[in-house]
Coordinates of C-alpha atoms and ligand atoms in Angstrom, one line a residue:
X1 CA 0.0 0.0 0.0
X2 CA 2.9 2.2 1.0
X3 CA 3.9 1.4 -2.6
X4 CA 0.9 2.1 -4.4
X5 CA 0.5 5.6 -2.3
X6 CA 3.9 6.5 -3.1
X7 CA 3.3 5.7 -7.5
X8 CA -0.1 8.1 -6.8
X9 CA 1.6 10.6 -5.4
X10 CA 4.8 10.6 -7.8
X11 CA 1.9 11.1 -10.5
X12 CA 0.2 13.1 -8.9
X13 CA -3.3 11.1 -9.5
X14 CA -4.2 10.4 -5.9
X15 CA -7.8 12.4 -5.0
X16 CA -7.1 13.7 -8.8
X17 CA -5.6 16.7 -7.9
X18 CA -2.9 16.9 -5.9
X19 CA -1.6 20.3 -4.4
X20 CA 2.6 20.6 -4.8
X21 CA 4.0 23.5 -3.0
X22 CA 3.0 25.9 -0.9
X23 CA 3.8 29.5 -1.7
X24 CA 6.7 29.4 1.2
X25 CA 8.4 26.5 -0.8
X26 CA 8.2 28.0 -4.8
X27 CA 11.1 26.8 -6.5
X28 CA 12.9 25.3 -9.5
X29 CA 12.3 22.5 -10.3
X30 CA 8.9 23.6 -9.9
X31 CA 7.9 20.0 -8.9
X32 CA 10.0 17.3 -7.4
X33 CA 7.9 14.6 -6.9
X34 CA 8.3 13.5 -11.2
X35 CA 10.5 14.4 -13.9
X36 CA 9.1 16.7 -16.2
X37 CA 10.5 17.6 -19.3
X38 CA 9.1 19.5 -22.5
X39 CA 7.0 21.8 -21.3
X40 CA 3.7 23.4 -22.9
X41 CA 2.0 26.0 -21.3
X42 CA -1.1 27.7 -22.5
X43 CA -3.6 30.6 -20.3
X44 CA -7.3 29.7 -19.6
X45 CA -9.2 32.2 -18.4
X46 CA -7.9 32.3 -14.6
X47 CA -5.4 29.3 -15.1
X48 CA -2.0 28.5 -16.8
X49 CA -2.4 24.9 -17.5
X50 CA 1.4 23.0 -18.4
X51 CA 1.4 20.2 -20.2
X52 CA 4.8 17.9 -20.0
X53 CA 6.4 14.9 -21.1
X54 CA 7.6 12.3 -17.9
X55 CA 10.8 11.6 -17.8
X56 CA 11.2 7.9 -16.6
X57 CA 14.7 6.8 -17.2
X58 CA 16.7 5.3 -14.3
X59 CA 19.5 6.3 -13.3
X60 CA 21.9 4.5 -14.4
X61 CA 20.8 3.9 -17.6
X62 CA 21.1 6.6 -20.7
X63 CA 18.7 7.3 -23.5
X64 CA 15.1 8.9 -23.5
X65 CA 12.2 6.8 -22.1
X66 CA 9.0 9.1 -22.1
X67 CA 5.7 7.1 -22.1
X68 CA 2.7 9.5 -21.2
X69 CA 2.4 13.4 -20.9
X70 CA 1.2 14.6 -17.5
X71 CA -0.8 17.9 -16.5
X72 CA -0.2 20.7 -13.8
X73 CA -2.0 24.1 -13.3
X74 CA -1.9 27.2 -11.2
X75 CA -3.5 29.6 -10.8
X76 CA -0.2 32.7 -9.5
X77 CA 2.4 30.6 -11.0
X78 CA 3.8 30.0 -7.6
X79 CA 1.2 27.5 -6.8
X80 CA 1.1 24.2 -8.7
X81 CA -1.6 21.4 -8.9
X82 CA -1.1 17.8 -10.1
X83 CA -3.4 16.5 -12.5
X84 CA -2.0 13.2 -13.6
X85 CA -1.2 11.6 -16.9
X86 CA -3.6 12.8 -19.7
X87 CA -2.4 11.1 -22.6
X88 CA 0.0 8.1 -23.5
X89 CA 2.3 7.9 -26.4
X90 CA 0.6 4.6 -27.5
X91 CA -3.1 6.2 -27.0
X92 CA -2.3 6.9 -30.6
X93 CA -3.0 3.5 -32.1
X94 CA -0.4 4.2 -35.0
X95 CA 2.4 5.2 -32.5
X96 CA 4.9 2.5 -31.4
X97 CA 6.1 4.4 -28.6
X98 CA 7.9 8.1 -27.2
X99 CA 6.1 10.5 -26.0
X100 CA 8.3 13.6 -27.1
X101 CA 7.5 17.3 -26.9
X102 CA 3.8 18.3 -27.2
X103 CA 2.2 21.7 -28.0
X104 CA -1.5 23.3 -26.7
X105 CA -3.2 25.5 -28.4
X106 CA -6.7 26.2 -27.8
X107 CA -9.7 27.2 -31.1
X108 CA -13.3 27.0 -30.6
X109 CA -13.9 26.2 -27.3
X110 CA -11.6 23.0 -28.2
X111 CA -8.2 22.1 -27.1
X112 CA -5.8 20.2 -29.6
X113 CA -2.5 18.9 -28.5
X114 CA 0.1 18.3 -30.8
X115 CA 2.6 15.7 -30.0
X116 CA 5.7 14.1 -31.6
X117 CA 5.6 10.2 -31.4
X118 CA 7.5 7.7 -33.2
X119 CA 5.9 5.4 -35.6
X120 CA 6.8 2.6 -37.4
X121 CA 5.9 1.2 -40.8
X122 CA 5.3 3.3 -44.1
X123 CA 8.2 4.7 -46.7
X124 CA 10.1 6.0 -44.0
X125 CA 9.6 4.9 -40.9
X126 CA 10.8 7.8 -37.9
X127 CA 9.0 10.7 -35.5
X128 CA 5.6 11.7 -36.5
X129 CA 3.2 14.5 -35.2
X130 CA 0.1 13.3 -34.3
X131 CA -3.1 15.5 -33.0
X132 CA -5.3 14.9 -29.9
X133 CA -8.3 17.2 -29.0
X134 CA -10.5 17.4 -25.9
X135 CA -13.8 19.7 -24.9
X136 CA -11.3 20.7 -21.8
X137 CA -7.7 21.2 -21.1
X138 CA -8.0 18.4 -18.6
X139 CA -9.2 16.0 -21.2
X140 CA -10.4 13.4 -21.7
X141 CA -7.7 13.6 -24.9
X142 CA -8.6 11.7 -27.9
X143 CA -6.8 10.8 -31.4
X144 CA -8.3 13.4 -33.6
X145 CA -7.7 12.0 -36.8
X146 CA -6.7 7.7 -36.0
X147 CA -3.4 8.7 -38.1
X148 CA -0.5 11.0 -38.4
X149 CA -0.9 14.9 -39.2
X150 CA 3.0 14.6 -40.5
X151 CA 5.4 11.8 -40.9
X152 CA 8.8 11.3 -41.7
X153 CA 8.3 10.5 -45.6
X154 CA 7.0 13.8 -45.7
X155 CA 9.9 15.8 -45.3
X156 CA 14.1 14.7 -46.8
X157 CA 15.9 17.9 -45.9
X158 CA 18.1 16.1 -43.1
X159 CA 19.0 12.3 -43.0
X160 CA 17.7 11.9 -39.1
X161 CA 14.6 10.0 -38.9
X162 CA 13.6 12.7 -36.1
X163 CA 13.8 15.5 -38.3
X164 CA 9.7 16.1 -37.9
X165 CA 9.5 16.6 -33.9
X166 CA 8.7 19.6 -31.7
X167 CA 5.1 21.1 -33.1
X168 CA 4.6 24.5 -32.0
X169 CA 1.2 25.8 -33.5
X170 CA 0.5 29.6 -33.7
X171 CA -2.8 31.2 -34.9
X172 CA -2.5 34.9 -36.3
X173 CA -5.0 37.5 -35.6
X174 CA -6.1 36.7 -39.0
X175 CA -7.2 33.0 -37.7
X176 CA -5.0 31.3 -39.8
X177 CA -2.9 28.9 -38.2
X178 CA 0.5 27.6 -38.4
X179 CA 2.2 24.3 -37.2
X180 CA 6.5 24.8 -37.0
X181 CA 8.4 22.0 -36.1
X182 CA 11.9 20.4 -36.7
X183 CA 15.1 19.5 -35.7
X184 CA 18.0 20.0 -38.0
X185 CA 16.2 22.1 -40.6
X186 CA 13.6 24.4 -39.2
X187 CA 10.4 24.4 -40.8
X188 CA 6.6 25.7 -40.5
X189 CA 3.2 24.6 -42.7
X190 CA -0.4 26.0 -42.7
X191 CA -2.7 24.3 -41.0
X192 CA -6.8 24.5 -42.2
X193 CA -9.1 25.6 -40.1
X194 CA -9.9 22.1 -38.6
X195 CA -6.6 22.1 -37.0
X196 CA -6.0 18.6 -38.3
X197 CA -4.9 18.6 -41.6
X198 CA -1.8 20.4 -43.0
X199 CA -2.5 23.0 -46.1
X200 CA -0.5 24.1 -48.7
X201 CA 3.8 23.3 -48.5
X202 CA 6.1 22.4 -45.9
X203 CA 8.2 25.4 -46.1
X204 CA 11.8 26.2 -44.6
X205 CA 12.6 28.9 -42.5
X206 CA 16.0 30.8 -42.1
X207 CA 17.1 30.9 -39.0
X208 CA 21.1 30.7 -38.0
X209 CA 22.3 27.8 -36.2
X210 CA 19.2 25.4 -35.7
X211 CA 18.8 22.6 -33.5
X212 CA 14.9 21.7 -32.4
X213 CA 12.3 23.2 -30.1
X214 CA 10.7 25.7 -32.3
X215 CA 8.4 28.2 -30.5
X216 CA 6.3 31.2 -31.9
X217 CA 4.6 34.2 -30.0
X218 CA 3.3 37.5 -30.2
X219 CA 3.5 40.5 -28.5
X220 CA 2.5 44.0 -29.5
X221 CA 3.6 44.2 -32.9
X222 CA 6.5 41.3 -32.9
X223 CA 6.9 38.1 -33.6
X224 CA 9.1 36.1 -31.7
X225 CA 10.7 32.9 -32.7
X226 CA 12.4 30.8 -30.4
X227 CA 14.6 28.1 -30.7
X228 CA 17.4 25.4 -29.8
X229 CA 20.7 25.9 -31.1
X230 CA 24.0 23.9 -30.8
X231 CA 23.9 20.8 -28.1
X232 CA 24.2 21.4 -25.4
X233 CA 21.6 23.4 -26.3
X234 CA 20.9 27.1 -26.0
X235 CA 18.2 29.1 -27.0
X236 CA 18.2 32.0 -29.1
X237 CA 15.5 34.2 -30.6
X238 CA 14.4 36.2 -33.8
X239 CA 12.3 38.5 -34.2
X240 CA 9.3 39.5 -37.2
X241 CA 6.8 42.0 -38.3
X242 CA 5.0 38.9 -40.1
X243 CA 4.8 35.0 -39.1
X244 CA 6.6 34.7 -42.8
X245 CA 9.3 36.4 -41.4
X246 CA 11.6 37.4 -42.5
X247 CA 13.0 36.4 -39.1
X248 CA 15.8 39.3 -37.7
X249 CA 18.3 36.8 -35.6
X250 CA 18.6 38.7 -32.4
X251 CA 20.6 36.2 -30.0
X252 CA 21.0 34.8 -27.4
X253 CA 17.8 33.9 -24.9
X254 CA 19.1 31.2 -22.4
X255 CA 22.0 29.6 -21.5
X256 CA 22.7 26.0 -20.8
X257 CA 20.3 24.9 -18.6
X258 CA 21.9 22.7 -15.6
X259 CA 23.0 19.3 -16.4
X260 CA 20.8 18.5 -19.4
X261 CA 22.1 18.9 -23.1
X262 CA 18.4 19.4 -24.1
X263 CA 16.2 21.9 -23.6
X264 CA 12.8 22.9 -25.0
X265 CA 10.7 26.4 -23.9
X266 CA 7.1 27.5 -23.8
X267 CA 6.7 31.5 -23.5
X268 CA 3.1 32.9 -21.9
X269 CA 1.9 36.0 -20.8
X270 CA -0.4 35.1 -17.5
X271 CA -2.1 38.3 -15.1
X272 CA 0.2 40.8 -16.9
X273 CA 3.4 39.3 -16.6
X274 CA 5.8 37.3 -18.7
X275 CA 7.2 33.8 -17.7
X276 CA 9.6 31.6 -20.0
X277 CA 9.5 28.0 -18.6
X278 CA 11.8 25.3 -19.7
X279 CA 13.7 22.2 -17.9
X280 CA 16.8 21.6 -16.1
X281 CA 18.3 18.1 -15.1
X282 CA 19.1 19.8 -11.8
X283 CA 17.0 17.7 -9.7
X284 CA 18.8 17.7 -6.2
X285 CA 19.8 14.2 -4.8
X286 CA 17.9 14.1 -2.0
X287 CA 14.0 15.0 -3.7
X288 CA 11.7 12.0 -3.6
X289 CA 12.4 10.7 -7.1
X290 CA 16.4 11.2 -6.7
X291 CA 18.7 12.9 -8.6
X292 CA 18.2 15.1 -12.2
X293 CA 20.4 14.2 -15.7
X294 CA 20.4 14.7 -19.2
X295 CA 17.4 11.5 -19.4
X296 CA 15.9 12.8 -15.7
X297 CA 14.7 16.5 -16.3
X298 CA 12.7 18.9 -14.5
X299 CA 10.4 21.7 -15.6
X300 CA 11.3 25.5 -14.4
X301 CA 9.8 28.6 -14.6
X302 CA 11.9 32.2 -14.5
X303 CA 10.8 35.7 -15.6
X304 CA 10.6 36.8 -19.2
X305 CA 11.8 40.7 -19.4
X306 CA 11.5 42.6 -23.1
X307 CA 13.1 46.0 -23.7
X308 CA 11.8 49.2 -24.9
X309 CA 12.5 48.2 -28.2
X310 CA 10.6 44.9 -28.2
X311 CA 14.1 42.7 -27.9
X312 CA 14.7 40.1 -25.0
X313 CA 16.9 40.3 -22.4
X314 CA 18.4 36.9 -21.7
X315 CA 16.8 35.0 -19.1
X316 CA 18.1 34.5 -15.3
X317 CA 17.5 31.1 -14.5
X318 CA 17.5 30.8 -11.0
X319 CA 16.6 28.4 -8.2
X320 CA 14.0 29.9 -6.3
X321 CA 12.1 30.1 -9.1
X322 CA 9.0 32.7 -9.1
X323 CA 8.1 33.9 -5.6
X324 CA 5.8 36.4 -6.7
X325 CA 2.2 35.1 -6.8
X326 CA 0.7 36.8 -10.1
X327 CA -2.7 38.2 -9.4
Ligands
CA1 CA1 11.5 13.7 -42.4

C-alpha cells in the first residue's frame, strides 16, 4: 500500500488533484515529486495549465524513455496542482512508442494537443506529429484523426529520422494557423481551419544555427521565434513583423540549462506578466524521485523581461524560481 501511495503521489493522481508546493516552498524545479521535461503551457481564463512529457529513465541507464504526458495548473504561478497523466504515447494506435514534446493550443472552445511520437511502418519509418483534441484542457484527450498529421516520408531535408518533432502551432490574428516543427532544418506549414490537416507546403525557415524546439509568439507588434541551437543546447531568438518572417536573428535567450544537453521552452503571458518555462536536469539528490540528468529532467519557470524596443533580455535562471504570486 505504501507502494501504491507512493506511485499516486509521484503522479500526482491520488484524490485527482494533488496540491505541490505551498507559496513558502516556490522553487525550481517547480515539482520534485516527477521528472518533467518539455514543457507546454497555455492561459485559460484564470489558469496557466502546463502540459509535459515524464521523464522515466533510471539512473543508471542513458537514453530517452517518455511514455505518457502529465498535466499541472496554477492559478499565480507560484502554486502548482497535479493533475495526472492525460495522454500516452501509444493512445495513438499508430504510434509505437515516445512521447516527445507536445504543444497546446486552444480554437473553438476546443483544445488540440500536438505531440511528436515515433511510428513505425510506411516509406520511411521515424518521429511523427500526431493531434489529440478534448472539450477541456484536462481532457479526456482523444486521437483526432486515428493517423498522423505529418510523418517522416513527408519531409528529406536532413537524414535523421527525427527530423519532424517539436510542433509549435501559432494562430494569427487573422485565424489562420501555423504548425512549425523540426530538428536539424527548421520548418513551418499551414494548417486548415480544422486544425487537423496540414495546407499548402512544408516550407523552410531561415534561421542561424538550428537545432529543435521551435516556439512562436506574439507581443505587440513582434513576432518572436524561439529556438534550440548547438547541443548542449541554448536558445536563441528572432524577431518579425510577419509570421513569414523574414525572421531578424537577435541572440542569445538562455544559457545552458543545468545538467541537461536538451532543452525545450514554452513563452506565456499570464495576469500581466511574462514567464519563459523550460527544464533543467538539476534535480537535487535528495527529492523524492532522486537525482536530475540529461534522461531525468525537470520543468522551471523564471521571468521573461522585453526591452523598450521589443528585444529580450536573456533569461536568469534561477533556483528559487517565481516567488511572486501573479494576481
Ligand atoms: Ca523527415
Amino acid at each position: 500500500m505504501k507502494t501504491l501511495l507512493k506511485t499516486l503521489l509521484s503522479t500526482g493522481i491520488a484524490a485527482g488533484c494533488l496540491a505541490l508546493s505551498a507559496s513558502a516552498n516556490a522553487k525550481n524545479p517547480i515539482v520534485d515529486t516527477v521528472f518533467t521535461a518539455d514543457p507546454a503551457a497555455i492561459v485559460h481564463q484564470d489558469t496557466v495549465f502546463l502540459y509535459t512529457g515524464h521523464d522515466e529513465q533510471e539512473p543508471s541507464k542513458v537514453g530517452f524513455n517518455l511514455n505518457e504526458w502529465l498535466l499541472f495548473s496554477t492559478k499565480d504561478m507560484v502554486n502548482w496542482q497535479a493533475h495526472g497523466p492525460i495522454l500516452r504515447a501509444t493512445d495513438f494506435k499508430w504510434a509505437l512508442n515516445s512521447a516527445w514534446a507536445a504543444h497546446m493550443v486552444e480554437r473553438d472552445g476546443k483544445f488540440y494537443f500536438y505531440t511528436s511520437v515515433y511510428k513505425e511502418g510506411g516509406p520511411k519509418p521515424g518521429f511523427a506529429i500526431g493531434v489529440a483534441v478534448a472539450d477541456k484542457p484536462t481532457g479526456p484527450f482523444k486521437d483526432a484523426r486515428g493517423s498522423a498529421l505529418l510523418t517522416n516520408d513527408m519531409t528529406d531535408h536532413s537524414p535523421n529520422n527525427w527530423d519532424d518533432i517539436d510542433p509549435a502551432v501559432f494562430i494569427d490574428d487573422n485565424g489562420e494557423a501555423y504548425m512549425f516543427f523540426g530538428n536539424s532544418v527548421p520548418k513551418y506549414v499551414k494548417l486548415k481551419d480544422n486544425m487537423i490537416e496540414l495546407d499548402g507546403e512544408i516550407k523552410v525557415l531561415d534561421i542561424p544555427n538550428f537545432t529543435e524546439a521551435l516556439y512562436v509568439h506574439k507581443k505587440g507588434n513582434y513576432y518572436y521565434l524561439t529556438y534550440a541551437s548547438g547541443l548542449p543546447e541554448t536558445i536563441h531568438y528572432a524577431m518579425s513583423k510577419s509570421i513569414h518572417g523574414p525572421w531578424q536573428y537577435k541572440g542569445l535567450l538562455n544559457e545552458v540549462a543545468g545538467n541537461s544537453n536538451t532543452n525545450h521552452q514554452s513563452i506565456i503571458e499570464f495576469k500581466g506578466k511574462d514567464y519563459f518555462i523550460y527544464h533543467t536536469g538539476s534535480m537535487q539528490h535528495n527529492s523524492p524521485v532522486g537525482i536530475g540528468g540529461e534522461f531525468r529532467r525537470s520543468v522551471a519557470v523564471d521571468k521573461l523581461e522585453y526591452n523598450a524596443d521589443g528585444t529580450l533580455k536573456p533569461v536568469i535562471m534561477t533556483t528559487k524560481g517565481i516567488t511572486e504570486p501573479a494576481q
